[in-house]
PDB file of C-alpha atoms in Angstrom:
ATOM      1  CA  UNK A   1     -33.539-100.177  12.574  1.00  0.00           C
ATOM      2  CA  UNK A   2     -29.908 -99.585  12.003  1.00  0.00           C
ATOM      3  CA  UNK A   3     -28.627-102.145  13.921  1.00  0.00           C
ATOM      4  CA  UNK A   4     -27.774-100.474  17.283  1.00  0.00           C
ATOM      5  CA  UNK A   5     -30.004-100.748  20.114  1.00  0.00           C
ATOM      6  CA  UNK A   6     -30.037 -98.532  23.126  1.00  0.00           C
ATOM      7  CA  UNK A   7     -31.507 -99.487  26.154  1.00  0.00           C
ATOM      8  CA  UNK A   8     -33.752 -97.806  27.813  1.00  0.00           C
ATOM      9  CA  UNK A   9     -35.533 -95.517  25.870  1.00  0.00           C
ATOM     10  CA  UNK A  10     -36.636 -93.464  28.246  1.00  0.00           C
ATOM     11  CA  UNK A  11     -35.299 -93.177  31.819  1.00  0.00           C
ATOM     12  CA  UNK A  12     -36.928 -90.442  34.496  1.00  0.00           C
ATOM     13  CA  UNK A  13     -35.014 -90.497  37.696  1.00  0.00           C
ATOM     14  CA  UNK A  14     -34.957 -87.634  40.491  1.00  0.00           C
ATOM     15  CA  UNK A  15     -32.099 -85.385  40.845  1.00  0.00           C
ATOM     16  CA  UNK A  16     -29.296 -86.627  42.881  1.00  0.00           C
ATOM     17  CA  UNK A  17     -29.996 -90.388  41.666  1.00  0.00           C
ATOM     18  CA  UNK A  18     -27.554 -92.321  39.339  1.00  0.00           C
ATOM     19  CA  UNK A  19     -28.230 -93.682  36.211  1.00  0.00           C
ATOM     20  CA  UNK A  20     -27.131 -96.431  33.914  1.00  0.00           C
ATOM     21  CA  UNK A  21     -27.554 -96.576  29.563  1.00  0.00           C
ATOM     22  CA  UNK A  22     -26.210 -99.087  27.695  1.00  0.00           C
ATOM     23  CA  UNK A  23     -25.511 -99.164  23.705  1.00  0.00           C
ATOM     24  CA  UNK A  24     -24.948-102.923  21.656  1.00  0.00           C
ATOM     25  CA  UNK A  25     -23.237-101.656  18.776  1.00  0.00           C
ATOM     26  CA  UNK A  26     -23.120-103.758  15.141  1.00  0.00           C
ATOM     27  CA  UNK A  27     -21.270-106.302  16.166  1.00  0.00           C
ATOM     28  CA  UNK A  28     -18.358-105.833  14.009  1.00  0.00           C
ATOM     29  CA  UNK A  29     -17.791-102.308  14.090  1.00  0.00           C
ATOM     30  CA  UNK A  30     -15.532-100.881  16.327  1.00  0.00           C
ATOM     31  CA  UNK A  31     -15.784 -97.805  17.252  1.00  0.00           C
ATOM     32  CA  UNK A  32     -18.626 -96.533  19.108  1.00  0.00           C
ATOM     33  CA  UNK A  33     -19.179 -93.004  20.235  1.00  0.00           C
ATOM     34  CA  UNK A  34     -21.654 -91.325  22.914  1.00  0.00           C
ATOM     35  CA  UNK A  35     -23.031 -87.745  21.924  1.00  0.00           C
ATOM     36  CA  UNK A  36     -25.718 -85.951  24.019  1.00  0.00           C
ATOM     37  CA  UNK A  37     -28.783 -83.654  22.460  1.00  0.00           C
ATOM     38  CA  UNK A  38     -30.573 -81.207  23.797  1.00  0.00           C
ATOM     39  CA  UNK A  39     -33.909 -79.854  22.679  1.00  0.00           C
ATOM     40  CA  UNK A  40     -33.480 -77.878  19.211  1.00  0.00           C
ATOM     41  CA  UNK A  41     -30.024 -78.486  19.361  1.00  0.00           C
ATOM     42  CA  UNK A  42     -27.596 -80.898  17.105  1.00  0.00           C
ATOM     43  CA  UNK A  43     -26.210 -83.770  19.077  1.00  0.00           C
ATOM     44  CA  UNK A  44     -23.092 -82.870  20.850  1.00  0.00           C
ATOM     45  CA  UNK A  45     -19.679 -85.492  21.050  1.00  0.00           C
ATOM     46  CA  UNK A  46     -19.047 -86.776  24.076  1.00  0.00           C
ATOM     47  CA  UNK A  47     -16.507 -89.413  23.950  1.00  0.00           C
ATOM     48  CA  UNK A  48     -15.505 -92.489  22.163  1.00  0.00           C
ATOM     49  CA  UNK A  49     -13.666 -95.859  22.008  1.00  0.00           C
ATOM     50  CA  UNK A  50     -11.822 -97.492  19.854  1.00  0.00           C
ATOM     51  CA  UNK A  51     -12.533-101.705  20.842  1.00  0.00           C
ATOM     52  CA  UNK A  52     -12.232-101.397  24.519  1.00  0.00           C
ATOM     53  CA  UNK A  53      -9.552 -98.506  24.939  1.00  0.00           C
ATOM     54  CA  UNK A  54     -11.384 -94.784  25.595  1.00  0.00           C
ATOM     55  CA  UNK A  55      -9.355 -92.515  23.471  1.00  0.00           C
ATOM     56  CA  UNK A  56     -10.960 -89.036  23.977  1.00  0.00           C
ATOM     57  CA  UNK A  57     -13.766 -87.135  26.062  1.00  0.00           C
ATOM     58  CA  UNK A  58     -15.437 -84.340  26.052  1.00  0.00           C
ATOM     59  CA  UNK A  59     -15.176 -81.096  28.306  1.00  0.00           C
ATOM     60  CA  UNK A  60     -18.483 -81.983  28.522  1.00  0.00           C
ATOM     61  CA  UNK A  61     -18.241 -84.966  30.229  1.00  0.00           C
ATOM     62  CA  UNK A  62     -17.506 -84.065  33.955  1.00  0.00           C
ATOM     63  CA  UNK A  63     -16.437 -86.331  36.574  1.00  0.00           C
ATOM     64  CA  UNK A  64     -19.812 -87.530  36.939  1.00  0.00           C
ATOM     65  CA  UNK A  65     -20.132 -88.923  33.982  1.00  0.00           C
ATOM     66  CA  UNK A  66     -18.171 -92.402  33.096  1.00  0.00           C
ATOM     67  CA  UNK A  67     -18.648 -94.494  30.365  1.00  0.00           C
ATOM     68  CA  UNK A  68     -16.962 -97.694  29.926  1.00  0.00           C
ATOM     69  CA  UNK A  69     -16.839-100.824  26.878  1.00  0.00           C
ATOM     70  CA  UNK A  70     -15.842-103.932  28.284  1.00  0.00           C
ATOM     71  CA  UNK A  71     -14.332-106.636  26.254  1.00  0.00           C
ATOM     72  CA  UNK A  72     -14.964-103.966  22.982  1.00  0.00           C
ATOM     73  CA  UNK A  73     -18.234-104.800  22.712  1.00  0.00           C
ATOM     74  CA  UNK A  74     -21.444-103.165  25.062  1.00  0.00           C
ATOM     75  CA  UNK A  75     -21.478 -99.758  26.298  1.00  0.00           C
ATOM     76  CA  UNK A  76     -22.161 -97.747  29.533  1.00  0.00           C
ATOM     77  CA  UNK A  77     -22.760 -94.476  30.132  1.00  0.00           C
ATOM     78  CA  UNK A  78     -23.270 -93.901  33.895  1.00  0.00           C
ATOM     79  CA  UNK A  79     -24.133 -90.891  35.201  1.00  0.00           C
ATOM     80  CA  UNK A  80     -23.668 -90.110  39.463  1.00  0.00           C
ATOM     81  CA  UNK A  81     -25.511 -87.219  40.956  1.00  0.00           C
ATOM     82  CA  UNK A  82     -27.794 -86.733  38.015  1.00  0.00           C
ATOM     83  CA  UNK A  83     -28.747 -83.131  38.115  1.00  0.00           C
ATOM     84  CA  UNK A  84     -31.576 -81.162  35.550  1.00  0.00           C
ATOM     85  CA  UNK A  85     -28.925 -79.785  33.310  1.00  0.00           C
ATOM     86  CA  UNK A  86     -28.334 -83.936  32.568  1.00  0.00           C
ATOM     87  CA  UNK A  87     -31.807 -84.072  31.150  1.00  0.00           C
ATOM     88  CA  UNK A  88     -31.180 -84.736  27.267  1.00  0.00           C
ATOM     89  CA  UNK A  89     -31.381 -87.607  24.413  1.00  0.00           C
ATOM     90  CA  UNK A  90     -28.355 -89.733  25.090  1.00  0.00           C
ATOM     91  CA  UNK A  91     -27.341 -91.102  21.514  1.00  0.00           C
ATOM     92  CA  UNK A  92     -25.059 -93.882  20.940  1.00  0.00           C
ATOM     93  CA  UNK A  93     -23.418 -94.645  17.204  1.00  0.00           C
ATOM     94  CA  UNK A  94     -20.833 -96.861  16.051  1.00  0.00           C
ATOM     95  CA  UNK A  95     -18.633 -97.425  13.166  1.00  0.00           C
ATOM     96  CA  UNK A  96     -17.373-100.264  11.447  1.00  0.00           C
ATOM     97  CA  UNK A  97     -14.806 -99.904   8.596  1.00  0.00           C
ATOM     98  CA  UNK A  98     -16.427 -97.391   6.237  1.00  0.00           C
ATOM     99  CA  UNK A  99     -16.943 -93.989   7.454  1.00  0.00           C
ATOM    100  CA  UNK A 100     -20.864 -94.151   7.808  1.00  0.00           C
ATOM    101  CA  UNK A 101     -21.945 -93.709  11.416  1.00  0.00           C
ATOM    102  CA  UNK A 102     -24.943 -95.815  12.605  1.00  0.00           C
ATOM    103  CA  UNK A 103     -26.737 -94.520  14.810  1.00  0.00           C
ATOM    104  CA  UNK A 104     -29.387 -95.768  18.233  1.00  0.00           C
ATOM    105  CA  UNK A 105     -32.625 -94.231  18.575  1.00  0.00           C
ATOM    106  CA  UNK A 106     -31.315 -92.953  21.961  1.00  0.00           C
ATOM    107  CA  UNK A 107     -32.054 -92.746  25.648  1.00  0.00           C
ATOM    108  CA  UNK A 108     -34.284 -89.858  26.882  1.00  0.00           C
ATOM    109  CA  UNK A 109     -33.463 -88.951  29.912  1.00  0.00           C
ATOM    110  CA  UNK A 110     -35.559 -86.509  31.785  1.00  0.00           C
ATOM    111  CA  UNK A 111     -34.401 -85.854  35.684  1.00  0.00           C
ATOM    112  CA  UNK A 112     -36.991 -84.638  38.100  1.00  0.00           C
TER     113      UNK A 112
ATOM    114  CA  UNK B   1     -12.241 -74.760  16.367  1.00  0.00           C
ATOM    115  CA  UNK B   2     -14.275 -76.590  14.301  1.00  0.00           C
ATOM    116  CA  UNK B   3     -17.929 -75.569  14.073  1.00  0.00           C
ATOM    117  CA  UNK B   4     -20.992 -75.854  11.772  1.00  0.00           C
ATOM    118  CA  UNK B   5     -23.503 -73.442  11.595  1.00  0.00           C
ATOM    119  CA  UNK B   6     -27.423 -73.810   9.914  1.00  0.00           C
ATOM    120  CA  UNK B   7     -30.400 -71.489   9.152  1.00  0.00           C
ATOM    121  CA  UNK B   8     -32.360 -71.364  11.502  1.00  0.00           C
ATOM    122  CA  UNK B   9     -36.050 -73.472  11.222  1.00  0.00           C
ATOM    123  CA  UNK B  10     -38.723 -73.491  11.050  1.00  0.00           C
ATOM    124  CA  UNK B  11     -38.657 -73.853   7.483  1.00  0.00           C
ATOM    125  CA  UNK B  12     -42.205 -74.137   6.247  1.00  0.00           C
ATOM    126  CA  UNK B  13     -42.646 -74.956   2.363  1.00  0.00           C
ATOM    127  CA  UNK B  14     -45.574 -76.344   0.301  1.00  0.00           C
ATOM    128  CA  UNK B  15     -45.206 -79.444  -1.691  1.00  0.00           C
ATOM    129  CA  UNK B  16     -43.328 -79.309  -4.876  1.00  0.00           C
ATOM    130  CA  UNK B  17     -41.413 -75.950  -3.681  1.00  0.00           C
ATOM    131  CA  UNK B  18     -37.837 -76.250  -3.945  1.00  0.00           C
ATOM    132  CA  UNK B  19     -35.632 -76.356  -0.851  1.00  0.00           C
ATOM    133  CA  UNK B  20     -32.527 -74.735   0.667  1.00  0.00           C
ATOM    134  CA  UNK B  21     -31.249 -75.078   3.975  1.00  0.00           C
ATOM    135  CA  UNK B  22     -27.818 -73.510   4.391  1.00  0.00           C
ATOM    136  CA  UNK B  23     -24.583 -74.937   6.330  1.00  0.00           C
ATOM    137  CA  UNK B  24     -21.087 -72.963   6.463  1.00  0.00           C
ATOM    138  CA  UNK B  25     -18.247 -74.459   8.587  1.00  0.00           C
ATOM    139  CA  UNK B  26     -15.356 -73.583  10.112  1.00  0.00           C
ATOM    140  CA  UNK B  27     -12.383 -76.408  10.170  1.00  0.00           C
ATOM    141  CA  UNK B  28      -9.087 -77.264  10.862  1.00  0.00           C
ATOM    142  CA  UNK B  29      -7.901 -78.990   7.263  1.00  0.00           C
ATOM    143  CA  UNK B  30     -10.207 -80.614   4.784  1.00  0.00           C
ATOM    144  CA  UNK B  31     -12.466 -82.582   6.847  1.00  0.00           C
ATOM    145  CA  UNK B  32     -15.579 -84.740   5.154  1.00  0.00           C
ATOM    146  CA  UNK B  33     -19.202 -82.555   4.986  1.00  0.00           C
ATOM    147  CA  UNK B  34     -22.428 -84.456   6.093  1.00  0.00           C
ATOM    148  CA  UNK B  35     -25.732 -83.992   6.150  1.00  0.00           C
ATOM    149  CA  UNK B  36     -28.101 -86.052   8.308  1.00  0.00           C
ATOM    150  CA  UNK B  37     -31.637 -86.690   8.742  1.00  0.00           C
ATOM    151  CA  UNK B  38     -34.114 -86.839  11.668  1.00  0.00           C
ATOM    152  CA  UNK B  39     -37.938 -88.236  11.194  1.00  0.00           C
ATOM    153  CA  UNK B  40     -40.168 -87.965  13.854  1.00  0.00           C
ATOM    154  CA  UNK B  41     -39.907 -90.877  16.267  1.00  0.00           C
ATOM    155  CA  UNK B  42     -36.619 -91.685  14.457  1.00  0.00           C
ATOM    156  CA  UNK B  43     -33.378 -91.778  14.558  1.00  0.00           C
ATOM    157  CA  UNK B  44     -30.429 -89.806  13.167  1.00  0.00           C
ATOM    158  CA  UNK B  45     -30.181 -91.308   9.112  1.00  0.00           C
ATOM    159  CA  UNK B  46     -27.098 -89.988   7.356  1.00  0.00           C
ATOM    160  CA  UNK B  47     -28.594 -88.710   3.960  1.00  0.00           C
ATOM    161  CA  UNK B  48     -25.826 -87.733   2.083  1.00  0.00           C
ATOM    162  CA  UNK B  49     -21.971 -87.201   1.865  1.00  0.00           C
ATOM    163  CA  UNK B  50     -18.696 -85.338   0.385  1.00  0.00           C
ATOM    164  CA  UNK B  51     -15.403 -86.134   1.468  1.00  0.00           C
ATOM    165  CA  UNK B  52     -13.546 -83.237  -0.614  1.00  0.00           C
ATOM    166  CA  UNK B  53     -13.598 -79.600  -2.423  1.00  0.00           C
ATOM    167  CA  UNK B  54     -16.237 -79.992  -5.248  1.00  0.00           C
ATOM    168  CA  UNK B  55     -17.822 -83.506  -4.584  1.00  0.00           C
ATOM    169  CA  UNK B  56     -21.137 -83.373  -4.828  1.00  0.00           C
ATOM    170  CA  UNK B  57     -23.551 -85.238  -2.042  1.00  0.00           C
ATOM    171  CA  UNK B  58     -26.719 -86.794  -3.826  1.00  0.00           C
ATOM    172  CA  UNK B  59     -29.327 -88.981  -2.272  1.00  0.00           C
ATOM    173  CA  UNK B  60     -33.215 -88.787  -1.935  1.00  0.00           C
ATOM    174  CA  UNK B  61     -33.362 -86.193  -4.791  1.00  0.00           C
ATOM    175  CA  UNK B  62     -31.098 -84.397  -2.174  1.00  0.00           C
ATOM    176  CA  UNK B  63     -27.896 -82.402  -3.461  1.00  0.00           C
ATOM    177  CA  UNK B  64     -24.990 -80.656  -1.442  1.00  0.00           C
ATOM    178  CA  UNK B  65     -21.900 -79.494  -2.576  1.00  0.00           C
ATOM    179  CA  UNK B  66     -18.543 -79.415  -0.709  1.00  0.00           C
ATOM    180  CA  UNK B  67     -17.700 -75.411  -1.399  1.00  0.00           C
ATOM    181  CA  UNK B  68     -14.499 -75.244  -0.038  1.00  0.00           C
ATOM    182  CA  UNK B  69     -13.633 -71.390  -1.072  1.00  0.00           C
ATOM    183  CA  UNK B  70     -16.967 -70.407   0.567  1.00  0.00           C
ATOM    184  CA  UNK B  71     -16.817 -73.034   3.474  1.00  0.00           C
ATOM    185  CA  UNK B  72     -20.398 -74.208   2.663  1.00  0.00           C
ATOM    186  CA  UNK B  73     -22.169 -76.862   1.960  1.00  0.00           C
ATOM    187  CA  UNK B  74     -25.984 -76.001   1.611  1.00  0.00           C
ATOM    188  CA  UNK B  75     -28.565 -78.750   1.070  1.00  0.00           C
ATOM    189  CA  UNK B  76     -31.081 -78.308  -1.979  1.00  0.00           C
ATOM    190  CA  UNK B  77     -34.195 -80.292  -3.154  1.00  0.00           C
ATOM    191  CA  UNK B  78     -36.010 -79.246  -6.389  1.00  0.00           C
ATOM    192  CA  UNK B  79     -39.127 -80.024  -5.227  1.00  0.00           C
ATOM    193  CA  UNK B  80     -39.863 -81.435  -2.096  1.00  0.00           C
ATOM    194  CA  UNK B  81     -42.462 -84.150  -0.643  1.00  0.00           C
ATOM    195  CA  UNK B  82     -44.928 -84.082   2.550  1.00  0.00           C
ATOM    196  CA  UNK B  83     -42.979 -86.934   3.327  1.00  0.00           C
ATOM    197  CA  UNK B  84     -39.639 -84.555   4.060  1.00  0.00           C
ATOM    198  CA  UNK B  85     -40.705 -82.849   6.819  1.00  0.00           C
ATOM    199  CA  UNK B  86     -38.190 -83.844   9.308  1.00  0.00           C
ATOM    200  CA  UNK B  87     -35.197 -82.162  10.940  1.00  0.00           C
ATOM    201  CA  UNK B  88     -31.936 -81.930   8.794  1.00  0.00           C
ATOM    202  CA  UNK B  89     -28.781 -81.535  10.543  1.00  0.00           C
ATOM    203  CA  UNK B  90     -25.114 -80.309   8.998  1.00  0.00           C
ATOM    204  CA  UNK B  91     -22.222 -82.139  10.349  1.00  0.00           C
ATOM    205  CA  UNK B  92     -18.083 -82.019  10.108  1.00  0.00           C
ATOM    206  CA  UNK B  93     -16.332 -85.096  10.672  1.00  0.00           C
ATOM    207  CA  UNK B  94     -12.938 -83.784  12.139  1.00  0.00           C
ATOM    208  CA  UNK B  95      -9.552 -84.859  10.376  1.00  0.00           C
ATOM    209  CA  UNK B  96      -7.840 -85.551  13.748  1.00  0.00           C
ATOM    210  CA  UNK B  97      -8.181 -89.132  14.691  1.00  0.00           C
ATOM    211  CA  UNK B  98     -11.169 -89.486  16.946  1.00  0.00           C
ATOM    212  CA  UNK B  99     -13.537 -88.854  13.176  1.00  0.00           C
ATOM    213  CA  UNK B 100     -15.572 -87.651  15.940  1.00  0.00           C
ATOM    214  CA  UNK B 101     -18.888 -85.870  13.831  1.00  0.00           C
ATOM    215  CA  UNK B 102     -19.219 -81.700  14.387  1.00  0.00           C
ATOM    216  CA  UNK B 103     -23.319 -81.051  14.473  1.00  0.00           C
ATOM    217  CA  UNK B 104     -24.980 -77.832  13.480  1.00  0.00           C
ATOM    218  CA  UNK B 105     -28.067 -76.886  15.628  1.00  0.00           C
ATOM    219  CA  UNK B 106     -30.395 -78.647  12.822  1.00  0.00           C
ATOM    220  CA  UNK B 107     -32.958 -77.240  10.880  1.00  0.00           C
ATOM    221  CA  UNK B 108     -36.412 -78.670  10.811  1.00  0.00           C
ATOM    222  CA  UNK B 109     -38.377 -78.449   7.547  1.00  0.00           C
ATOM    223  CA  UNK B 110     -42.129 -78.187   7.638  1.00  0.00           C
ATOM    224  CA  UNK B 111     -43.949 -79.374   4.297  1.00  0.00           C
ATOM    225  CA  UNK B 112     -47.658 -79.044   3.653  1.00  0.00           C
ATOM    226  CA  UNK B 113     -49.940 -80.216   1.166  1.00  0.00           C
TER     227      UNK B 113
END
């Protein structure tokens, strides 16, 4: 357990529907970045705060996507429309003053 | 761009048989090399580390040098366990400000009795 939980594990939803994950970091660490992984492949940045402020996304996070940290602590990662190209791990990590990056076990999200 | 790229896996090896799995990268600067672990059921573990030219990465019996004139950073073992078998992944962390982490496609190691 490294410390950040991710929640839920596993989420299958049917195309079109939207879905909600949510990261708790370390508490003291503040950044916290989302990256997405597909099957065989390494996981893949998607965006990250620093506290509360969202300093930089990915091309690969279209307007569907939206991820939010309120207060610089919890995170969301909403996705609207979900479509089958959205089915992946959804991995949250965070990072406190030293450079190591702790990270979830991840959301699997599989869309129908 | 920055970029990592691994061997590709399967890699299938018998205990005690010593281990390569290659990484090159492209970058923009001098950024810090990783190398990361995956069990199965588990989640990412960072394994080992170098932030510059010629630092060598140990952990685990694990070894990877920062080669900065051949852009490479290939993980060895001398002699590796049943208990290895999991999916090792290369990663950049980029010198811009985000210290966002750069992922190569992984590499997953199969080790049998």
């Amino acid at each position: 357990d490294t410390g950040v939980s991710q929640d839920p594990r596993h989420k299958i939803t049917k195309r079109g529907q939207n879905v909600t994950f949510r990261c708790d970091p370390i508490s003291e660490h503040n950044r916290l970045y989302w990256y997405r992984q597909t099957l065989g492949q390494g996981p893949e940045f998607l965006t990250y705060f620093q506290n509360e402020a969202q300093l930089e996304k990915s091309r690969l996070l279209s307007d569907r996507f939206s991820a939010e940290r309120p207060k610089g602590s919890f995170s969301t990662l909403e996705i609207q429309r979900t479509e089958q190209g959205d089915s992946a791990m959804y991995l949250c990590a965070t990072q406190g003053a030293g450079e190591k990056l702790f990270f979830g076990s991840g959301t699997q999200l599989s869309v129908l | 761009g920055n970029s990592v790229t691994q061997m590709e896996g399967p890699v299938t090896l018998s205990e005690e048989a010593f281990l390569t799995i290659n990484c090159t990268y492209t970058a923009t600067g001098y950024p810090s090399l990783f190398w990361y672990v995956q069990y199965p059921g588990e989640g990412l573990q960072l394994l080992l580390k170098a932030t510059k030219a010629d630092d060598k990465g140990s952990n685990k019996g694990f070894e990877a040098t920062y080669r900065k004139e051949t852009t490479s950073f290939h993980l060895e073992k001398g002699s590796v366990q049943v208990s290895d078998s999991a999916v090792y992944f290369c990663a950049l962390r980029t010198v811009d400000s985000s210290y966002k982490l750069i992922f190569g496609s992984g590499t997953r190691l199969l080790v049998r009795p």
